[in-house]
Coordinates of C-alpha atoms in Angstrom, one line a residue:
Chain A
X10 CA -15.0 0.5 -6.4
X11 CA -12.9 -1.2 -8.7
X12 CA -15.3 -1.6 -11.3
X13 CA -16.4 1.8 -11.0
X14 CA -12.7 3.3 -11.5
X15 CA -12.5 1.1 -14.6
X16 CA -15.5 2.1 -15.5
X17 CA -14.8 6.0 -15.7
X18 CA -11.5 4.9 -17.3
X19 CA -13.4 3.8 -20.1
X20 CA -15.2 7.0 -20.9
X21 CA -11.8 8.7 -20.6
X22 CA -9.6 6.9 -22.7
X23 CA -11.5 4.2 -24.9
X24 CA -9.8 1.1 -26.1
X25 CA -5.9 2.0 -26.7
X26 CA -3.3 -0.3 -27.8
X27 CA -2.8 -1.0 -24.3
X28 CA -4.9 -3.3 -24.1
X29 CA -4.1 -5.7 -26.7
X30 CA -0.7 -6.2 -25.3
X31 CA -1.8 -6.6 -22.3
X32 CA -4.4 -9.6 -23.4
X33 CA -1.8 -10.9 -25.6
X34 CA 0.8 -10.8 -22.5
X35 CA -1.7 -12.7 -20.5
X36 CA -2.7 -15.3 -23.2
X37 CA 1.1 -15.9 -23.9
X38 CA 2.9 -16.9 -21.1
X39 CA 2.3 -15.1 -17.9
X40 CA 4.5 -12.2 -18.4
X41 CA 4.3 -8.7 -17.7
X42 CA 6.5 -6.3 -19.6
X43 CA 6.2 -3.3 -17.7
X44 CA 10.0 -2.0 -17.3
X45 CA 11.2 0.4 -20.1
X46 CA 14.7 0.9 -20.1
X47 CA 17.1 3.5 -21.6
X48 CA 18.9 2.4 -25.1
X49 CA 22.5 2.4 -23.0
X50 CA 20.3 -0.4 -21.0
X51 CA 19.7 1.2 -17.9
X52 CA 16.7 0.7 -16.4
X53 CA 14.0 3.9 -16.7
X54 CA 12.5 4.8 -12.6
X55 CA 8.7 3.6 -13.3
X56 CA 6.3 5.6 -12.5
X57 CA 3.0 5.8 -10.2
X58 CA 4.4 2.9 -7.7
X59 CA 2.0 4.5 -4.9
X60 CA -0.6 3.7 -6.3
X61 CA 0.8 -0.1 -7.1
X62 CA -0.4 -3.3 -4.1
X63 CA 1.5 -2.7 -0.9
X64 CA 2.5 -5.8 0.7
X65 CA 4.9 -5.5 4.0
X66 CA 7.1 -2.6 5.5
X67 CA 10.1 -4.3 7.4
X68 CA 11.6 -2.3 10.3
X69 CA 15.2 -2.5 11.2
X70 CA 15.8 0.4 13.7
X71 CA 19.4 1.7 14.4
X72 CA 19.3 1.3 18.2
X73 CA 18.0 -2.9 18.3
X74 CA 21.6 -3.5 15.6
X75 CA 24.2 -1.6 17.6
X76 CA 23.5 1.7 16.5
X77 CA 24.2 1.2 12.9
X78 CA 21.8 -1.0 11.1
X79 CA 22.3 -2.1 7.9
X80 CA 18.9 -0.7 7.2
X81 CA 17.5 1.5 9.7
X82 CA 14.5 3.1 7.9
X83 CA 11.3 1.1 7.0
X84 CA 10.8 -0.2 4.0
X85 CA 7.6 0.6 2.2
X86 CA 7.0 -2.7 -0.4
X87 CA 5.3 -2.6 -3.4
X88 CA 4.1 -5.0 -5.8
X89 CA 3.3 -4.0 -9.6
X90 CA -0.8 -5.0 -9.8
X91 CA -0.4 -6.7 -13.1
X92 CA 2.4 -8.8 -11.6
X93 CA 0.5 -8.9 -8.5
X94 CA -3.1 -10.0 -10.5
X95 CA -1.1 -12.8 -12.0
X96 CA 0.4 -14.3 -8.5
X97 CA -2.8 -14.0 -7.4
X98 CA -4.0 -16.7 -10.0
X99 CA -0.9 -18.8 -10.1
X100 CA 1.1 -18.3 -7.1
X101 CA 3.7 -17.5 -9.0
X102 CA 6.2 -14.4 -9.7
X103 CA 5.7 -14.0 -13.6
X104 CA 8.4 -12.9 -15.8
X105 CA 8.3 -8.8 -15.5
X106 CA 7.2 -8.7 -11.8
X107 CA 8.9 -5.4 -10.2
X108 CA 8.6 -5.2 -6.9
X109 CA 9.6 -1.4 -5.2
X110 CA 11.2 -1.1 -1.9
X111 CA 10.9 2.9 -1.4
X112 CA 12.7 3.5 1.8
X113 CA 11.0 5.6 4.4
X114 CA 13.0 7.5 7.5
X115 CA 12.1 6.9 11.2
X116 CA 10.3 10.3 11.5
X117 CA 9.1 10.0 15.5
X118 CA 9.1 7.2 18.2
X119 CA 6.2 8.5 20.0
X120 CA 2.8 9.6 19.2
X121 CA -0.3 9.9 21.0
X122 CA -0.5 6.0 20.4
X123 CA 2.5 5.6 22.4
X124 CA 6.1 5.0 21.7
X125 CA 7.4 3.1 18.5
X126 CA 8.3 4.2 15.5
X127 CA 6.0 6.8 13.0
X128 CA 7.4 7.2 9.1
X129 CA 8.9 10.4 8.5
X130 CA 10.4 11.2 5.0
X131 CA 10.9 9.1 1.8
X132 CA 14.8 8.6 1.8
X133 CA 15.4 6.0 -1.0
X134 CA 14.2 4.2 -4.0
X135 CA 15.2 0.3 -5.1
X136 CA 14.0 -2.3 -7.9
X137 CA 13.8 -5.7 -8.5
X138 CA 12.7 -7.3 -11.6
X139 CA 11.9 -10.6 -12.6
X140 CA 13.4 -11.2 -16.3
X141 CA 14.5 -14.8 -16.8
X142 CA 15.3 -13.5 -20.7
X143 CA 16.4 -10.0 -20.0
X144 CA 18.4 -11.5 -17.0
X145 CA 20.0 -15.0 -17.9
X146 CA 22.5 -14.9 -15.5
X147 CA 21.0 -13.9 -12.6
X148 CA 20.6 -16.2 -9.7
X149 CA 16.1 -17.1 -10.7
X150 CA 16.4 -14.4 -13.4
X151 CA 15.9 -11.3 -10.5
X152 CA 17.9 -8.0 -10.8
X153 CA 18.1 -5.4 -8.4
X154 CA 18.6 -1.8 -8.6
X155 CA 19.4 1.5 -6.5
X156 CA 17.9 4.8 -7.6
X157 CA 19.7 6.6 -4.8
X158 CA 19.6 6.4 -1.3
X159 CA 18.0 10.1 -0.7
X160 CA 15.0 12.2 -0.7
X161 CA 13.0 12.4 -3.8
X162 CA 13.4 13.4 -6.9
X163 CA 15.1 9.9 -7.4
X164 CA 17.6 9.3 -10.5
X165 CA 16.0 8.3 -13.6
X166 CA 17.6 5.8 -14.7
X167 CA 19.8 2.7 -12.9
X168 CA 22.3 0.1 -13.8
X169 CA 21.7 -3.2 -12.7
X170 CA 23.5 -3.8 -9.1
X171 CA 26.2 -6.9 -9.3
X172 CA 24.2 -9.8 -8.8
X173 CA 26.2 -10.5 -5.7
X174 CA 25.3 -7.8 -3.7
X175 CA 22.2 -8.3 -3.1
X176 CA 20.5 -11.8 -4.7
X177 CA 22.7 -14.2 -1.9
X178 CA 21.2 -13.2 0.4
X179 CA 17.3 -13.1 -1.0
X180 CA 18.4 -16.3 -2.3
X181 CA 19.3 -17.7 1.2
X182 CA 16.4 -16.7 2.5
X183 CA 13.4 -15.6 1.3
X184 CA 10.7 -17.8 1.7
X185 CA 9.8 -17.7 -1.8
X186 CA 11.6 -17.0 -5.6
X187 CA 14.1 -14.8 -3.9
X188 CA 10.8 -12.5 -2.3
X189 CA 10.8 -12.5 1.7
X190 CA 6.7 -13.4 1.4
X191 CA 7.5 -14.4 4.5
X192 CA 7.1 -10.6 5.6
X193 CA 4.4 -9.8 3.3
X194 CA 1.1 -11.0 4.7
X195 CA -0.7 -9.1 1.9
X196 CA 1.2 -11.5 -0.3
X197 CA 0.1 -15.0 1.5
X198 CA -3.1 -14.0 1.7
X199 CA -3.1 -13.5 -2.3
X200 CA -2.1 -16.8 -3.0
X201 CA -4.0 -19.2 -4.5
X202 CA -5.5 -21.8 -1.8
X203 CA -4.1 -25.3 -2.7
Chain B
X29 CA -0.2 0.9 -16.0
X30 CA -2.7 1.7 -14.9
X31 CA -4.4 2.9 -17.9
X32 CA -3.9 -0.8 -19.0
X33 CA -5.5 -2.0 -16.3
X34 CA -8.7 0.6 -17.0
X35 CA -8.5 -0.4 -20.6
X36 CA -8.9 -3.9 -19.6
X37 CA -11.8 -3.4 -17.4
X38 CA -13.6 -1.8 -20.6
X39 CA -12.9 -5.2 -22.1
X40 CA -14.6 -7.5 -19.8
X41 CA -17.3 -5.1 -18.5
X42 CA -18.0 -2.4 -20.5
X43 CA -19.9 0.7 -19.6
X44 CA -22.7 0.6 -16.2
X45 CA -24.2 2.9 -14.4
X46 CA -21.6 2.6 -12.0
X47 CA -19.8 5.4 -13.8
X48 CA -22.1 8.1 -14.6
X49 CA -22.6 7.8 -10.4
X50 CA -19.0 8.3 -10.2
X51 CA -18.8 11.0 -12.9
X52 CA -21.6 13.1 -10.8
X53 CA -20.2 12.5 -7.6
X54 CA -16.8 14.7 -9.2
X55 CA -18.9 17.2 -10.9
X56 CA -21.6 17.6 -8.2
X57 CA -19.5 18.6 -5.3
X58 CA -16.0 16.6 -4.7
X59 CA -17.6 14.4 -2.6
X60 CA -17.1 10.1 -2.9
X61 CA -19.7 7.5 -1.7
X62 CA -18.2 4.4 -1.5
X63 CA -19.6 3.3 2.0
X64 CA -22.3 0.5 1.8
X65 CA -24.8 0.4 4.8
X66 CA -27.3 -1.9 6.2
X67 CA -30.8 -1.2 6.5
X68 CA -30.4 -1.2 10.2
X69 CA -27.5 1.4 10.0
X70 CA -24.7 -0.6 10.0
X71 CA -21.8 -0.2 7.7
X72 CA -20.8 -3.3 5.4
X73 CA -17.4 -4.0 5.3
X74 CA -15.3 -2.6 2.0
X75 CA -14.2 -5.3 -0.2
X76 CA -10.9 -5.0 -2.2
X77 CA -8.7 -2.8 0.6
X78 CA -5.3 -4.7 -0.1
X79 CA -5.5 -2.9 -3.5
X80 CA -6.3 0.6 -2.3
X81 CA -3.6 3.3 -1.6
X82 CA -1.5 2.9 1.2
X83 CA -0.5 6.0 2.8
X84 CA 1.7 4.5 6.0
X85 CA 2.6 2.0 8.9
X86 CA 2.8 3.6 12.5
X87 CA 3.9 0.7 15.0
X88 CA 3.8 0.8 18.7
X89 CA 5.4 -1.9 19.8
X90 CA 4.5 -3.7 23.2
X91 CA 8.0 -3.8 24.7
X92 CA 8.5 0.2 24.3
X93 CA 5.5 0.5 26.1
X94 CA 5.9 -1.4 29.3
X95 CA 4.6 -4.6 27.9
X96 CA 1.0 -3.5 27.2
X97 CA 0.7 -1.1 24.4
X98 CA -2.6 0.2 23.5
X99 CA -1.7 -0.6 19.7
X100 CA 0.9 -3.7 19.8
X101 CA 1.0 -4.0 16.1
X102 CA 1.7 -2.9 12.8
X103 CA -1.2 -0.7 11.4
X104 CA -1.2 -0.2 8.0
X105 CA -3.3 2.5 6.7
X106 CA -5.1 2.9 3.3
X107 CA -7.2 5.5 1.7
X108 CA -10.2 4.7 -1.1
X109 CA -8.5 5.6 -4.4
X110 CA -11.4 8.2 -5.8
X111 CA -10.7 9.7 -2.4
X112 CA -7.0 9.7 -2.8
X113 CA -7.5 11.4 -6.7
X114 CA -9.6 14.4 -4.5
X115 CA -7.0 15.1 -2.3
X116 CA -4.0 15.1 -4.5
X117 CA -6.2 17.9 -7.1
X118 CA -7.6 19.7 -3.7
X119 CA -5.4 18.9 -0.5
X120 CA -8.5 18.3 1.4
X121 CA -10.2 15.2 2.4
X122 CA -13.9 15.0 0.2
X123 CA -17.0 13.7 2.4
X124 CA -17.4 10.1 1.8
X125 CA -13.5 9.4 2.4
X126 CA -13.0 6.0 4.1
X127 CA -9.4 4.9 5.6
X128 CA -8.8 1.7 6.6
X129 CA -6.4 0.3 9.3
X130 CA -5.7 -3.0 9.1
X131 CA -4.1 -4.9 12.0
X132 CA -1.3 -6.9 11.3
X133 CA 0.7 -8.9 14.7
X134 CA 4.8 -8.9 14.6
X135 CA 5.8 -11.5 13.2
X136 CA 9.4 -12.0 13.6
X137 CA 12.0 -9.3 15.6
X138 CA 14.8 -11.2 13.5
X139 CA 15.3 -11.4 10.2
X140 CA 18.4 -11.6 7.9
X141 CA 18.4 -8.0 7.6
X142 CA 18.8 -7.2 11.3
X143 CA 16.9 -7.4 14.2
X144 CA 13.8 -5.2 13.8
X145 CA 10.1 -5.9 13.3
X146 CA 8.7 -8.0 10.6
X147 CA 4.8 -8.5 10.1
X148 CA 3.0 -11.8 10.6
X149 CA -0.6 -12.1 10.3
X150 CA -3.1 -10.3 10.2
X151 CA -5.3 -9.5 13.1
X152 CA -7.8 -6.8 12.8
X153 CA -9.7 -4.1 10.5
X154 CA -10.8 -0.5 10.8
X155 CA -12.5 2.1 9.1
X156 CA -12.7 5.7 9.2
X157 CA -15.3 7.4 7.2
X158 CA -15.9 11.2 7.1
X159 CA -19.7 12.0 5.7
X160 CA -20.5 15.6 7.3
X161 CA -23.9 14.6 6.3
X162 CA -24.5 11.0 7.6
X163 CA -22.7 12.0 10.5
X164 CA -23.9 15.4 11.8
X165 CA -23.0 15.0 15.4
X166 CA -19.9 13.2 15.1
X167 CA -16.6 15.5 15.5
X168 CA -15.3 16.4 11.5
X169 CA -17.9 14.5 10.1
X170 CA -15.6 11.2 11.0
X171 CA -17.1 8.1 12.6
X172 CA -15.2 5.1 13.3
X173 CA -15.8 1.6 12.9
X174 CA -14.5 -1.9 14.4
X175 CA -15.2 -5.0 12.1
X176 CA -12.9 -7.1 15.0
X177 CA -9.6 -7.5 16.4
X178 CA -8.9 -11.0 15.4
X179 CA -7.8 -12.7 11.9
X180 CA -10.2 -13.0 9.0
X181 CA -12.8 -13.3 7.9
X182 CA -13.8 -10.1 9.5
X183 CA -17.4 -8.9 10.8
X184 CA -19.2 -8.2 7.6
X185 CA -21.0 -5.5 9.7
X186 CA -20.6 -2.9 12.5
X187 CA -21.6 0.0 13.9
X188 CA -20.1 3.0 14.6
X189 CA -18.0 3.5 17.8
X190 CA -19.1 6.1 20.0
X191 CA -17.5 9.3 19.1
X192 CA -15.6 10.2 22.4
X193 CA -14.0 6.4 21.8
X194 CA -12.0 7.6 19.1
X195 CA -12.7 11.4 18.0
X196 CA -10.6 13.1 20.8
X197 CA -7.6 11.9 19.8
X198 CA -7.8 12.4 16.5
X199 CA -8.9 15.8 17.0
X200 CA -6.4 16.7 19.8
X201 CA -3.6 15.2 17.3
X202 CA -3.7 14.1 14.0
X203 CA -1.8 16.8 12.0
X204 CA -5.0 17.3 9.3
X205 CA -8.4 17.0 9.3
X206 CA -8.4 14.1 12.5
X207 CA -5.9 12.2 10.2
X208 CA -2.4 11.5 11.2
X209 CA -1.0 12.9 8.0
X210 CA 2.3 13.5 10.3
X211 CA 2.9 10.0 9.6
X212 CA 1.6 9.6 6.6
X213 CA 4.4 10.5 4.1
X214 CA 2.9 9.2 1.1
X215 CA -0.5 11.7 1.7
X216 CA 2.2 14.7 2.2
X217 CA 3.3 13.9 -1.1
X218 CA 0.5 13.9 -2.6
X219 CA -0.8 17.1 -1.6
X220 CA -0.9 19.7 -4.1
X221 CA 1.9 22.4 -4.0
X222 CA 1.1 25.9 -2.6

């Protein structure tokens, strides 16, 4: 299936710059460079992160933390698939991995299937990105960013949170380069087998 | 992205017939064939899932449901890409769709995040394929197939359920086309605009 999308992409487009940076990107170093941000520095919303490698939804309903949970919507995780294709080989988080947390609302808690929780609307877009270079003093080079807490259309362009509010706690504990993998059974299964 | 990705693939494999099957599939009639099948009948699993489109992650837990749900874990659902491009340009779901739920056990209720649901491993894969044509009898065209409810590797084979196993609910109520698109927030998206 794979093949065959490529494929077609190749009677559509042809060989583009693209590719070149891409092949030199991969040669280099193991980076990906796919953020573009504004010339103030703020970082542009990407694009097409549907259609990137899902890997975990985390649930923290309202009524199981005292009525107010810190986040009570699920948690729709994305990983970029160049990022992603790279992890898959090393089993690491590459320089220019963005990862996507779209936040999704508890739409229902009960269906035909029983009772639980069923995703209602998106509610919420957030970064991270992986730039030891672009990010020296952030605690293992990750920055995080908010794109509003609402429905879509998201803003377009974010400034990097403080690095306090949010990479403590990924730091404290996420089972892997501030990245709760722990949670993201798409993303253990990726790994390389030692 | 994306295009990068294509223009890669035209790198390392250059042009098959894989494509001009693809290109006629569009032109001919908005229809996808993706499915692989036995001689004897039996579908062969779908390689490369993890990378298709996720569309959403209904979750009945067991304790909401008197400590025996029908569906105790996370199921997170994923359409075939070409399938995915069809519906986004027509709103409809093309004959030779395939959606797969994969099974995936909770994990952890506690995380630093609040007490919730967090996935662990996972534990079972489905598919849904609608082909009016392979499937006269069955209800929508849909049939349903069961490659095991245990961890990986998963059946490389199976055959499809009976319809009444599966069908009726569907049909009494998924929101679209005996999909739960009611959950699905990422297909509602997607739909063209009226």
């Amino acid at each position: 299936m794979r093949n065959t999308l490529v494929v077609l992409g190749c009677l559509v487009i042809g060989a583009t710059a693209g590719a070149f940076q891409f092949a030199n990107a991969q040669m280099a170093s193991d980076t990906v460079s796919v953020a573009r941000y504004a010339p103030d520095g703020r970082l542009i919303r990407p694009d097409g992160w549907r259609t990137w490698i899902y890997v975990g939804t985390p649930l923290t309903p309202n009524e199981l933390n005292n009525g107010k949970a810190a986040f009570p919507e699920f948690h729709s995780v994305y990983i970029e698939p160049r990022a992603y294709a790279i992890y898959k080989r090393t089993g690491t988080f590459p320089d220019g991995t963005m990862l996507i947390k779209e936040l999704v609302s508890v739409g229902s808690k009960e269906a035909a299937s029983g009772k639980g929780y069923f995703m209602g609307e998106f509610i919420g877009f957030e970064v991270a990105i992986k730039d030891s270079k672009r990010y020296p003093k952030a605690p293992g080079g990750w920055a995080y960013y908010s794109f509003g807490h609402h429905k879509p259309p998201y803003a377009k362009l974010a400034k990097a949170q403080k690095h306090e509010a949010c990479s403590a706690c990924h730091q404290a504990n996420a089972a892997e380069d501030f990245v709760f993998t722990q949670y993201y059974p798409v993303l253990r299964a990726a790994r390389p087998k030692k």
